[in-house]
């Protein structure tokens, strides 16, 4: 069971102290065995091993050597973990008193002992004795060199105090503590997440943050209050799509300007963040130096804000609160921001099975918070919706899933949605792959008939933000020849991650079949666009062997519309460790050669992975259309939500991405797309792709043809608005 750390298992056990290793070779081996047994939950074995390690340290180093005291502390932690509080307390006291004498009252090891003794007091209900110790550890860590307010250890101490206040039935004090934790994590992750060297590291940092978010949501639900609900709403809005927006704005600022002064400022901001990230938790760097670095970074950001309205507006929008989003909502509308969380038990320190939370915002009401129950059912719904064979195997009709989805995701919110005509949905996790518009209401109508439904990346996108000058023209790929392309060699020289992605793709696909209807799809769309958008450049249509990955990557100007009529996929299994954006892709000319282990003559493999798509220059592209199967799916990330092609094109600069949630027939996709473009390009005034998509779907529903009304032909197409 996942836990937030309360009592701290000291680092010497994890690494093995150098001095003890030199004199007693078996000491570090014993410590390693303690850690293994502890992590595996074999506490009885861990205790016996810890006793042996303590005996060795006392004999070789003496009773008050720092390494000996580390062993004392760790044996106490193990006793406490197994509820043997009477045996743990004298050991905690011994470690604390000796560390105060040997190391001083504010040494990090001393503060760990202070914190751990406080945790023991809390476990035994001695809250009055625990609180001053928790506060002592927190306040000293805030001021200590090498630590400071944002250090993870300081945050742990802050969390322990918050949990104590929650267990002491002091909800207002606890809420203030949770707000302080969020502010500190926000400051820390603003630097760390932006400069972490790998996607896996970024997710690790955000997962640490998720522990405290989950605890905050659990506290607010257990202690309902107006202030608590507003805090939970702010928390939900703050963290969704945090990395995607940060990446997108910095990439796009560089792309859109040739002002050397602005480019220099952007470079200063990036360098400042990278430098601060490298030293943020290095105990050898003084607090004063870290503060100076942080002030330098903040000064660079302030300069960039002064020079760039776009950066200024981005920072304002990225910090948008629930109040800001509510004010941005149109009249007679509502926003539902869904959030997965793991409920936290403040008494045991354990997390329970994942649940789903809904935050409802209205322009004229306080935020509402609704616990929608265990989340496992929504993962099941996603699997059933995306896989017709699975539905047949379990004899579950599609509309049964649609009715259940309405009853569990929308009906419980009915009181908060009353009178709304437009409903904005910001999904989380598996909800990103559910066709909300096809949900069956209690009256048997589809949800799209009740609401004008809009899908957002995050509710923050409703806050007015800068839009670039819209690109010009249509670029479309279709009728692609997945086989015929000259070969230049194999992909043994390519990046290891991409090679692994291709290996996984080959395990799932033996080859990509020709899409016979896609050529006429893009030809029709190109002719229509050229006839109705005479003020824009002539459409560029790439077919056959010309429809290459290299042709897309080498576009010289940003199109208004990018349309890809091809195969798309999402690898449900065989994922690339730590690289979810390599699980999704769309195919181009020569893709089948990639499955055979070959590169094209242009050096590309014919498969554009989501990881590559996010590096395209689409700043100013109004719409990316992915007329391809499963392009709306992706891996589920705690902060980023659905990590797949929609997110990748969003980072690349696209304002809207139209994708498919599950496999769609070649002819059905062509017919739907032709109808969509008929409606969109016929609009007068402002361009509104979302309105055109809704009109198209309602036309399908109103058809006298039963096949048209079948959700399989219209429900999978979802517009992700950025």
XYZ file of C-alpha atoms in Angstrom:
722
model
C 0.000 0.000 0.000
C 1.422 3.416 -0.996
C 2.243 5.705 1.931
C 3.358 9.264 2.513
C 6.527 9.202 4.653
C 5.862 10.183 8.257
C 8.754 8.642 10.171
C 11.938 8.923 8.120
C 14.168 5.925 7.467
C 17.635 7.500 7.487
C 19.769 7.654 4.370
C 22.766 5.908 5.901
C 20.861 2.650 5.728
C 20.269 3.153 2.048
C 23.857 4.005 1.162
C 26.003 2.476 3.909
C 28.287 4.794 5.926
C 31.862 4.932 4.671
C 33.536 4.774 8.069
C 31.667 1.668 9.122
C 32.347 -0.061 5.823
C 36.106 0.318 6.333
C 36.201 -1.236 9.819
C 33.297 -3.696 9.584
C 32.741 -5.042 6.073
C 29.554 -6.884 7.041
C 27.867 -3.691 8.305
C 26.895 -2.314 4.886
C 25.786 -5.786 3.774
C 23.507 -6.021 6.807
C 22.107 -2.556 6.084
C 21.373 -3.536 2.489
C 19.486 -6.591 3.724
C 17.523 -4.414 6.172
C 16.418 -2.143 3.342
C 15.420 -5.084 1.127
C 13.385 -6.730 3.886
C 11.761 -3.399 4.832
C 10.785 -2.599 1.228
C 9.371 -6.100 0.777
C 7.280 -5.792 3.947
C 9.220 -8.504 5.786
C 9.347 -6.472 8.984
C 10.256 -9.331 11.349
C 13.296 -10.171 9.221
C 14.171 -6.486 8.921
C 14.060 -6.066 12.705
C 16.428 -8.964 13.338
C 18.827 -7.706 10.690
C 18.644 -4.159 12.113
C 19.476 -5.489 15.597
C 22.505 -7.271 14.181
C 23.616 -4.110 12.342
C 23.252 -2.095 15.557
C 25.341 -4.613 17.514
C 28.090 -4.428 14.887
C 28.081 -0.615 14.892
C 28.133 -0.319 18.695
C 31.061 -2.732 18.954
C 33.099 -1.203 16.118
C 32.248 2.478 16.446
C 30.884 3.105 19.930
C 27.382 3.905 21.250
C 27.266 7.555 20.099
C 28.924 7.402 16.714
C 26.630 9.001 14.070
C 26.413 5.708 12.157
C 25.450 3.854 15.329
C 22.717 6.404 16.006
C 21.444 5.928 12.459
C 21.061 2.218 13.227
C 19.280 3.087 16.484
C 16.858 5.320 14.575
C 16.178 2.702 11.920
C 15.459 -0.049 14.427
C 12.997 2.340 16.096
C 11.344 3.032 12.721
C 10.897 -0.714 12.213
C 9.390 -1.162 15.676
C 7.015 1.708 15.030
C 6.036 0.279 11.620
C 4.922 -2.933 13.345
C 3.060 -1.188 16.161
C 5.666 -1.991 18.835
C 5.545 1.557 20.163
C 6.819 0.728 23.653
C 10.057 -0.650 22.194
C 10.387 2.174 19.659
C 10.105 5.109 22.084
C 13.289 4.600 24.145
C 15.278 4.085 20.941
C 13.898 7.284 19.424
C 14.720 9.158 22.628
C 18.240 7.694 22.749
C 18.905 8.715 19.138
C 17.516 12.227 19.640
C 19.380 12.978 22.887
C 22.688 11.656 21.551
C 22.359 13.462 18.230
C 21.656 16.735 20.000
C 24.914 16.287 21.965
C 27.053 14.963 19.111
C 25.671 16.715 16.028
C 23.846 19.741 17.444
C 20.136 20.629 17.760
C 19.642 21.671 14.124
C 21.614 18.992 12.284
C 19.478 17.213 9.650
C 19.859 13.859 11.456
C 18.754 15.493 14.715
C 15.687 16.928 12.999
C 14.838 13.477 11.627
C 14.867 12.179 15.185
C 12.672 15.078 16.309
C 10.219 14.313 13.505
C 10.235 10.568 14.176
C 9.593 10.917 17.898
C 6.711 13.271 17.078
C 5.290 10.668 14.688
C 5.398 8.069 17.462
C 3.552 10.418 19.805
C 0.911 10.963 17.121
C 0.517 7.202 16.662
C -0.176 6.817 20.372
C -2.661 9.727 20.481
C -0.310 12.108 22.327
C -1.055 15.016 20.010
C -0.109 17.693 22.525
C 3.434 16.278 22.763
C 3.721 15.645 19.025
C 2.802 19.111 17.735
C 5.703 21.139 19.198
C 8.169 18.537 17.919
C 6.699 18.569 14.405
C 6.828 22.379 14.446
C 10.436 22.347 15.681
C 11.500 20.026 12.834
C 9.609 22.084 10.249
C 10.851 25.494 11.364
C 14.470 24.354 11.657
C 14.390 22.666 8.248
C 12.975 25.847 6.702
C 16.056 27.763 7.895
C 18.749 25.096 7.563
C 21.574 25.425 5.015
C 21.114 22.933 2.213
C 17.403 22.660 2.929
C 14.962 25.578 3.006
C 11.193 25.947 2.534
C 10.984 24.020 -0.762
C 13.215 21.061 0.077
C 11.380 17.696 -0.088
C 12.307 16.921 3.523
C 10.827 20.243 4.639
C 7.672 19.418 2.681
C 7.476 16.034 4.460
C 7.703 17.780 7.836
C 5.041 20.249 6.688
C 2.854 17.318 5.643
C 3.305 15.549 8.961
C 2.140 18.672 10.781
C -0.882 18.945 8.461
C -1.840 15.314 9.140
C -1.528 15.871 12.884
C -3.794 18.924 12.675
C -6.302 16.908 10.642
C -6.278 14.090 13.191
C -6.572 16.639 16.022
C -9.904 17.868 14.605
C -8.518 21.310 13.725
C -9.742 21.621 10.129
C -9.009 25.324 9.629
C -5.398 24.948 10.798
C -4.986 21.793 8.714
C -6.352 23.514 5.601
C -3.841 26.346 6.017
C -1.064 23.752 6.290
C -2.216 21.975 3.116
C -2.280 25.293 1.264
C 1.281 25.976 2.404
C 2.410 22.549 1.155
C 0.871 23.222 -2.249
C 2.550 26.632 -2.499
C 5.928 25.095 -1.724
C 5.514 22.216 -4.148
C 4.346 24.671 -6.788
C 7.524 26.728 -6.408
C 9.733 23.653 -6.343
C 8.173 21.890 -9.325
C 8.057 25.084 -11.393
C 11.826 24.802 -11.609
C 12.371 21.061 -11.261
C 9.722 19.790 -13.688
C 10.787 22.269 -16.344
C 14.368 21.063 -16.289
C 14.218 17.392 -15.320
C 16.362 15.524 -17.802
C 13.871 12.798 -18.674
C 10.138 12.327 -18.991
C 10.368 9.594 -16.351
C 11.960 12.025 -13.875
C 9.263 14.581 -14.553
C 6.551 12.056 -13.786
C 8.387 10.987 -10.623
C 8.397 14.563 -9.352
C 4.727 14.981 -10.172
C 3.899 11.677 -8.465
C 5.528 12.948 -5.274
C 3.346 16.019 -5.572
C 0.329 13.773 -6.184
C 0.675 12.249 -2.705
C -0.050 15.592 -1.107
C -2.755 16.503 -3.606
C -4.528 13.222 -2.876
C -4.256 13.878 0.852
C -5.647 17.396 0.297
C -8.642 16.121 -1.692
C -9.313 13.484 0.959
C -9.150 16.064 3.747
C -11.547 18.440 1.984
C -14.060 15.663 1.303
C -13.903 14.553 4.940
C -14.162 18.134 6.238
C -16.589 19.951 3.901
C -16.344 23.734 3.891
C -16.631 26.538 1.391
C -12.920 27.364 1.751
C -11.953 23.704 1.399
C -14.006 23.224 -1.754
C -12.456 26.314 -3.322
C -8.971 25.017 -2.428
C -9.726 21.639 -4.049
C -11.016 23.392 -7.175
C -7.874 25.550 -7.366
C -5.702 22.470 -6.872
C -7.417 20.556 -9.686
C -7.112 23.437 -12.141
C -3.529 24.292 -11.232
C -1.900 20.974 -12.067
C -3.661 19.663 -15.161
C -1.578 19.924 -18.350
C 1.100 21.823 -16.454
C 4.046 20.481 -18.437
C 2.317 20.604 -21.815
C 1.536 24.295 -21.552
C 4.997 25.177 -20.233
C 6.657 23.287 -23.070
C 4.355 24.769 -25.680
C 4.745 28.409 -24.708
C 8.548 28.368 -24.537
C 8.804 26.514 -27.861
C 6.379 28.869 -29.541
C 7.949 32.040 -28.165
C 11.214 31.064 -29.837
C 9.472 30.193 -33.103
C 7.480 33.359 -33.482
C 10.079 36.033 -32.822
C 13.264 37.195 -34.484
C 13.822 39.873 -31.828
C 17.335 39.147 -30.550
C 16.612 40.835 -27.205
C 13.589 38.593 -26.560
C 15.520 35.508 -27.672
C 18.321 36.435 -25.245
C 15.791 36.765 -22.419
C 14.258 33.374 -23.252
C 17.744 31.857 -23.160
C 18.365 33.531 -19.764
C 15.140 32.093 -18.353
C 15.947 28.587 -19.602
C 19.519 28.785 -18.317
C 18.355 30.139 -14.969
C 15.884 27.319 -14.521
C 18.423 24.686 -15.523
C 21.041 26.116 -13.167
C 18.690 26.349 -10.220
C 17.436 22.844 -10.886
C 20.973 21.460 -10.722
C 21.715 22.938 -7.299
C 18.236 23.101 -5.746
C 18.838 20.261 -3.282
C 22.607 20.099 -3.125
C 23.462 20.412 0.592
C 26.907 21.759 -0.337
C 25.287 24.888 -1.801
C 24.326 27.486 0.786
C 20.790 28.739 1.235
C 22.025 32.236 0.386
C 23.392 31.051 -2.957
C 20.169 29.236 -3.782
C 18.172 32.323 -2.871
C 20.402 34.440 -5.091
C 19.947 32.029 -8.009
C 16.189 32.045 -7.513
C 16.083 35.836 -7.427
C 18.160 35.942 -10.630
C 15.686 33.604 -12.332
C 12.720 35.635 -11.138
C 14.361 38.801 -12.454
C 14.883 37.158 -15.862
C 11.234 36.069 -15.939
C 10.153 39.584 -15.012
C 12.231 40.980 -17.900
C 10.671 38.479 -20.285
C 7.184 39.393 -19.054
C 7.941 43.053 -19.729
C 9.210 42.277 -23.227
C 6.586 39.706 -24.241
C 2.851 40.132 -23.805
C 2.457 36.470 -24.716
C 4.703 35.290 -21.877
C 3.007 37.700 -19.476
C -0.406 36.366 -20.427
C 0.752 32.757 -20.249
C 2.014 33.141 -16.689
C -1.256 34.770 -15.685
C -3.325 32.005 -17.276
C -1.122 29.197 -15.935
C -1.855 30.452 -12.414
C -5.596 30.837 -13.052
C -7.750 30.035 -10.031
C -11.260 28.629 -9.843
C -12.537 32.212 -9.573
C -10.687 33.213 -12.745
C -12.124 30.268 -14.677
C -15.637 30.873 -13.344
C -15.492 34.484 -14.509
C -14.363 33.308 -17.959
C -17.284 30.903 -18.366
C -20.034 32.126 -20.712
C -23.499 32.653 -19.272
C -25.629 29.520 -19.036
C -22.612 27.255 -19.152
C -20.818 24.898 -16.769
C -17.398 23.302 -16.525
C -16.839 19.813 -15.135
C -13.205 19.219 -14.250
C -12.702 15.519 -13.503
C -9.810 14.375 -11.319
C -8.589 10.916 -10.300
C -7.257 10.656 -6.759
C -6.258 8.014 -4.218
C -8.133 8.495 -0.921
C -5.831 8.937 2.058
C -6.381 7.541 5.559
C -4.941 10.085 7.987
C -4.816 7.624 10.865
C -2.873 4.855 9.096
C -1.024 6.928 6.504
C -2.228 4.569 3.759
C -3.875 5.261 0.396
C -6.965 3.407 -0.764
C -8.294 2.382 -4.168
C -8.385 5.162 -6.751
C -11.541 7.266 -6.916
C -12.919 9.968 -9.204
C -13.659 13.534 -8.177
C -15.700 16.084 -10.128
C -15.283 19.832 -9.673
C -18.187 21.811 -11.149
C -17.750 25.501 -11.903
C -20.512 27.909 -12.923
C -20.212 31.623 -13.718
C -22.707 32.509 -11.003
C -22.106 29.985 -8.216
C -19.487 28.685 -5.810
C -17.503 25.632 -6.924
C -19.046 22.240 -6.169
C -17.146 19.088 -5.291
C -18.621 15.607 -5.916
C -17.018 12.240 -5.117
C -18.055 9.922 -7.981
C -16.804 6.697 -6.429
C -14.171 4.125 -7.302
C -12.413 4.743 -10.595
C -11.949 1.151 -11.716
C -15.336 1.117 -13.420
C -14.262 3.910 -15.762
C -11.215 1.982 -16.934
C -13.565 -0.911 -17.658
C -15.909 1.392 -19.583
C -13.012 2.719 -21.645
C -11.940 -0.809 -22.581
C -15.493 -1.842 -23.528
C -16.091 1.261 -25.636
C -12.857 0.976 -27.579
C -13.100 -2.771 -28.231
C -16.179 -4.196 -29.955
C -14.815 -7.738 -29.616
C -14.581 -7.301 -25.843
C -18.202 -6.097 -25.739
C -19.301 -9.145 -27.737
C -17.313 -11.473 -25.487
C -19.027 -10.105 -22.375
C -22.387 -9.562 -24.120
C -22.438 -5.874 -23.206
C -24.243 -3.637 -25.746
C -22.574 -0.321 -26.583
C -25.594 1.626 -25.359
C -25.509 -0.178 -22.017
C -22.052 1.334 -21.465
C -23.364 4.722 -22.633
C -26.272 4.623 -20.192
C -24.037 3.517 -17.322
C -21.554 6.283 -18.139
C -24.311 8.892 -17.995
C -25.627 7.522 -14.701
C -22.209 7.586 -13.044
C -20.512 10.624 -14.583
C -23.272 13.133 -15.365
C -26.428 12.274 -13.398
C -24.789 12.799 -9.958
C -23.978 16.361 -11.069
C -27.512 17.206 -12.233
C -28.249 19.748 -9.484
C -25.075 21.649 -10.338
C -25.721 21.608 -14.106
C -29.303 22.853 -14.031
C -29.962 25.542 -16.655
C -26.662 25.066 -18.480
C -26.787 24.965 -22.269
C -23.051 24.581 -22.885
C -21.127 21.971 -20.937
C -17.327 22.040 -20.940
C -15.700 18.714 -20.067
C -12.094 18.451 -18.906
C -11.489 14.698 -18.570
C -8.857 12.847 -16.608
C -7.330 9.403 -17.105
C -9.617 6.958 -18.962
C -12.344 9.589 -19.286
C -10.322 11.164 -22.078
C -11.278 8.165 -24.243
C -15.030 8.222 -23.484
C -17.490 9.689 -26.044
C -19.478 11.941 -23.703
C -21.700 13.142 -26.539
C -23.019 9.607 -27.071
C -24.013 9.062 -23.427
C -27.643 7.952 -23.105
C -29.680 10.148 -20.761
C -32.563 9.027 -18.584
C -34.980 10.008 -21.360
C -33.163 7.958 -23.999
C -31.652 10.930 -25.845
C -27.942 11.449 -26.403
C -26.072 13.903 -24.193
C -25.155 15.952 -27.281
C -28.860 16.653 -27.719
C -29.080 18.104 -24.199
C -25.844 20.107 -24.120
C -23.472 21.817 -26.481
C -20.541 19.695 -25.302
C -16.969 20.986 -25.510
C -13.830 19.001 -24.568
C -10.950 20.956 -23.016
C -7.396 20.072 -22.101
C -7.920 21.969 -18.833
C -10.422 24.510 -17.577
C -7.615 27.089 -17.533
C -7.945 27.218 -21.330
C -11.187 29.149 -20.854
C -9.270 32.088 -19.423
C -8.515 34.587 -22.194
C -5.052 33.852 -23.534
C -3.042 34.981 -26.485
C -3.697 33.384 -29.843
C -1.110 33.668 -32.607
C -1.947 34.921 -36.048
C -3.689 32.018 -37.723
C -1.670 30.103 -40.316
C -2.782 29.961 -43.934
C -3.871 27.133 -46.162
C -4.577 23.418 -45.909
C -1.984 20.637 -45.906
C -3.399 17.117 -46.258
C -1.918 13.628 -46.454
C -3.962 10.692 -47.774
C -3.954 7.816 -50.233
C -0.575 6.932 -48.772
C 1.620 4.183 -50.205
C 2.810 2.339 -47.124
C 5.058 -0.007 -49.131
C 6.736 1.624 -52.113
C 9.696 3.703 -51.101
C 13.408 3.373 -51.841
C 15.421 1.800 -49.045
C 18.567 3.347 -47.626
C 19.404 0.914 -44.810
C 18.180 -0.528 -41.544
C 17.409 1.361 -38.351
C 20.217 0.001 -36.234
C 21.788 3.460 -36.229
C 18.669 5.227 -34.951
C 17.933 6.287 -31.392
C 17.551 3.356 -28.973
C 14.151 4.554 -27.751
C 12.749 4.793 -31.272
C 14.156 1.394 -32.149
C 12.430 -0.069 -29.080
C 9.190 1.672 -30.117
C 9.399 0.134 -33.584
C 10.068 -3.283 -32.049
C 6.887 -2.954 -29.966
C 4.919 -1.731 -32.987
C 6.069 -4.692 -35.069
C 4.827 -7.073 -32.371
C 1.313 -5.640 -32.715
C 1.169 -4.977 -36.489
C 2.336 -7.189 -39.331
C 1.702 -4.422 -41.836
C -0.471 -1.391 -42.600
C -3.062 -1.933 -45.333
C -3.812 0.630 -48.012
C -6.702 2.985 -47.174
C -8.553 3.058 -50.478
C -10.953 5.858 -49.534
C -8.405 8.241 -48.057
C -7.206 9.570 -51.424
C -10.693 10.717 -52.398
C -11.146 12.063 -48.837
C -8.221 14.480 -49.084
C -8.943 15.325 -52.734
C -12.521 16.337 -51.856
C -11.384 18.359 -48.848
C -8.610 20.043 -50.841
C -10.956 21.024 -53.683
C -13.556 22.354 -51.236
C -10.991 24.313 -49.230
C -9.481 25.820 -52.375
C -12.919 26.874 -53.642
C -14.093 28.457 -50.377
C -10.837 29.900 -48.996
C -9.686 31.833 -52.032
C -7.777 34.324 -49.865
C -5.399 31.576 -48.706
C -2.643 29.648 -50.529
C -3.700 26.702 -52.651
C -4.061 23.484 -50.639
C -1.088 21.134 -50.599
C -2.153 17.518 -50.998
C 0.384 14.737 -50.484
C -0.539 11.258 -51.726
C 1.166 7.997 -52.682
C 4.935 7.958 -52.316
C 4.995 11.748 -51.822
C 3.095 11.456 -48.514
C 6.232 11.042 -46.441
C 7.078 11.785 -42.847
C 9.903 13.990 -44.133
C 7.435 16.051 -46.205
C 5.473 16.889 -43.058
C 8.554 17.695 -41.014
C 9.952 19.986 -43.720
C 6.917 22.261 -44.182
C 8.216 25.790 -44.640
C 5.170 27.663 -43.341
C 2.538 26.982 -40.708
C -0.740 25.747 -42.232
C -4.099 26.763 -40.905
C -5.253 23.146 -41.194
C -3.264 19.920 -41.115
C -5.302 16.878 -42.177
C -3.855 13.354 -41.853
C -5.971 10.568 -43.408
C -3.935 7.530 -42.501
C -3.453 4.763 -39.949
C -3.053 5.711 -36.325
C -2.408 3.466 -33.375
C -1.901 3.316 -29.650
C 0.062 0.422 -28.135
C -1.975 -0.891 -25.202
C 0.854 -3.307 -24.400
C 4.557 -3.453 -25.075
C 4.954 0.145 -23.912
C 8.301 1.901 -23.916
C 9.438 2.287 -20.324
C 9.137 5.896 -19.233
C 8.317 7.142 -22.752
C 4.521 7.061 -23.226
C 4.716 9.412 -26.212
C 6.375 6.561 -28.116
C 3.269 4.390 -27.706
C 1.221 6.481 -30.163
C 1.896 7.130 -33.818
C 0.533 7.891 -37.294
C 1.837 6.306 -40.493
C 3.286 7.764 -43.687
C 4.770 6.435 -46.891
C 7.072 3.480 -46.306
C 5.707 2.639 -42.857
C 5.664 -1.062 -43.686
C 9.365 -0.916 -44.400
C 9.860 0.341 -40.853
C 8.123 -2.779 -39.591
C 10.637 -4.767 -41.651
C 13.480 -2.887 -39.962
C 14.274 -0.494 -42.811
C 14.671 3.243 -43.129
C 13.506 5.265 -46.109
C 15.817 7.049 -48.519
C 15.113 10.281 -46.643
C 16.305 8.763 -43.363
C 12.795 8.580 -41.863
C 11.003 5.368 -40.934
C 7.499 6.371 -42.039
C 5.980 6.437 -38.538
C 5.511 9.773 -36.776
C 5.454 9.071 -33.051
C 3.767 11.472 -30.667
C 7.206 12.284 -29.272
C 8.215 13.570 -32.722
C 4.881 15.286 -33.399
C 5.368 17.662 -30.470
C 8.474 19.101 -32.170
C 6.586 20.151 -35.330
C 6.139 23.876 -35.910
C 2.355 24.267 -35.734
C 2.206 27.562 -33.869
C -0.744 29.241 -35.571
C -2.383 26.033 -36.815
C -6.073 26.335 -36.033
C -6.931 22.674 -36.499
C -5.151 19.335 -36.777
C -7.438 16.581 -38.055
C -6.342 13.001 -37.336
C -8.629 10.996 -39.607
C -7.094 7.834 -38.234
C -7.987 5.123 -35.728
C -7.211 5.396 -32.008
C -5.526 8.790 -32.324
C -7.473 10.048 -29.303
C -5.977 7.466 -26.969
C -2.827 7.572 -24.868
C -1.136 6.663 -21.621
C -2.578 8.101 -18.424
C -0.280 10.460 -16.556
C -1.092 11.935 -13.136
C -0.637 15.556 -14.153
C -0.780 15.500 -17.943
C -3.849 13.278 -18.279
C -3.917 11.530 -21.658
C -0.366 11.490 -23.033
C -0.733 10.785 -26.733
C -1.143 12.443 -30.108
C -3.624 15.180 -29.029
C -1.204 16.355 -26.345
C 1.740 16.172 -28.755
C 0.089 18.340 -31.423
C -1.059 20.725 -28.675
C 2.556 21.141 -27.516
C 3.555 21.699 -31.157
C 1.235 24.707 -31.191
C -2.095 23.450 -32.589
C -5.132 25.174 -31.129
C -7.540 22.266 -31.720
C -7.054 18.565 -32.468
C -9.830 16.424 -33.972
C -9.067 12.758 -33.282
C -10.743 9.336 -33.162
C -11.179 7.362 -29.949
C -11.449 3.912 -31.533
C -11.071 2.168 -34.927
C -13.175 3.690 -37.694
C -13.863 2.221 -41.129
C -12.120 3.781 -44.113
C -15.359 4.752 -45.881
C -17.077 5.889 -42.656
C -14.152 8.180 -41.813
C -14.162 9.688 -45.297
C -17.905 10.391 -45.244
C -17.774 11.923 -41.776
C -14.842 14.165 -42.626
C -16.438 15.376 -45.842
C -19.606 16.326 -43.960
C -17.573 18.048 -41.237
C -15.650 20.186 -43.750
C -18.893 20.995 -45.601
C -20.291 22.436 -42.370
C -17.106 24.113 -41.189
C -16.119 25.834 -44.417
C -19.703 27.014 -44.997
C -19.554 29.101 -41.811
C -19.614 32.861 -42.110
C -17.888 35.131 -39.636
C -15.642 33.644 -36.980
C -14.298 30.142 -37.540
C -15.877 27.650 -35.123
C -14.731 24.062 -35.696
C -16.461 22.901 -32.500
C -19.823 24.195 -33.745
C -19.281 22.530 -37.121
C -18.469 19.224 -35.443
C -21.612 19.383 -33.303
C -23.755 20.216 -36.318
C -22.308 17.259 -38.201
C -23.046 14.843 -35.368
C -26.587 16.133 -34.931
C -27.150 15.588 -38.660
C -26.122 11.968 -38.205
C -28.514 11.609 -35.278
C -31.400 13.171 -37.251
C -30.844 10.909 -40.271
C -33.527 8.457 -41.381
C -30.718 5.987 -42.054
C -30.193 3.729 -39.032
C -26.553 3.263 -39.952
C -25.984 7.017 -39.765
C -27.565 7.153 -36.311
C -25.267 4.378 -35.070
C -22.747 6.038 -32.695
C -19.988 3.904 -34.239
C -20.056 6.275 -37.217
C -20.018 9.635 -35.436
C -19.234 9.257 -31.709
C -15.512 8.378 -31.940
C -14.574 11.782 -33.374
C -13.695 14.176 -30.558
C -12.323 17.716 -30.728
C -9.689 18.415 -28.081
C -9.654 22.183 -27.631
C -6.460 23.803 -26.378
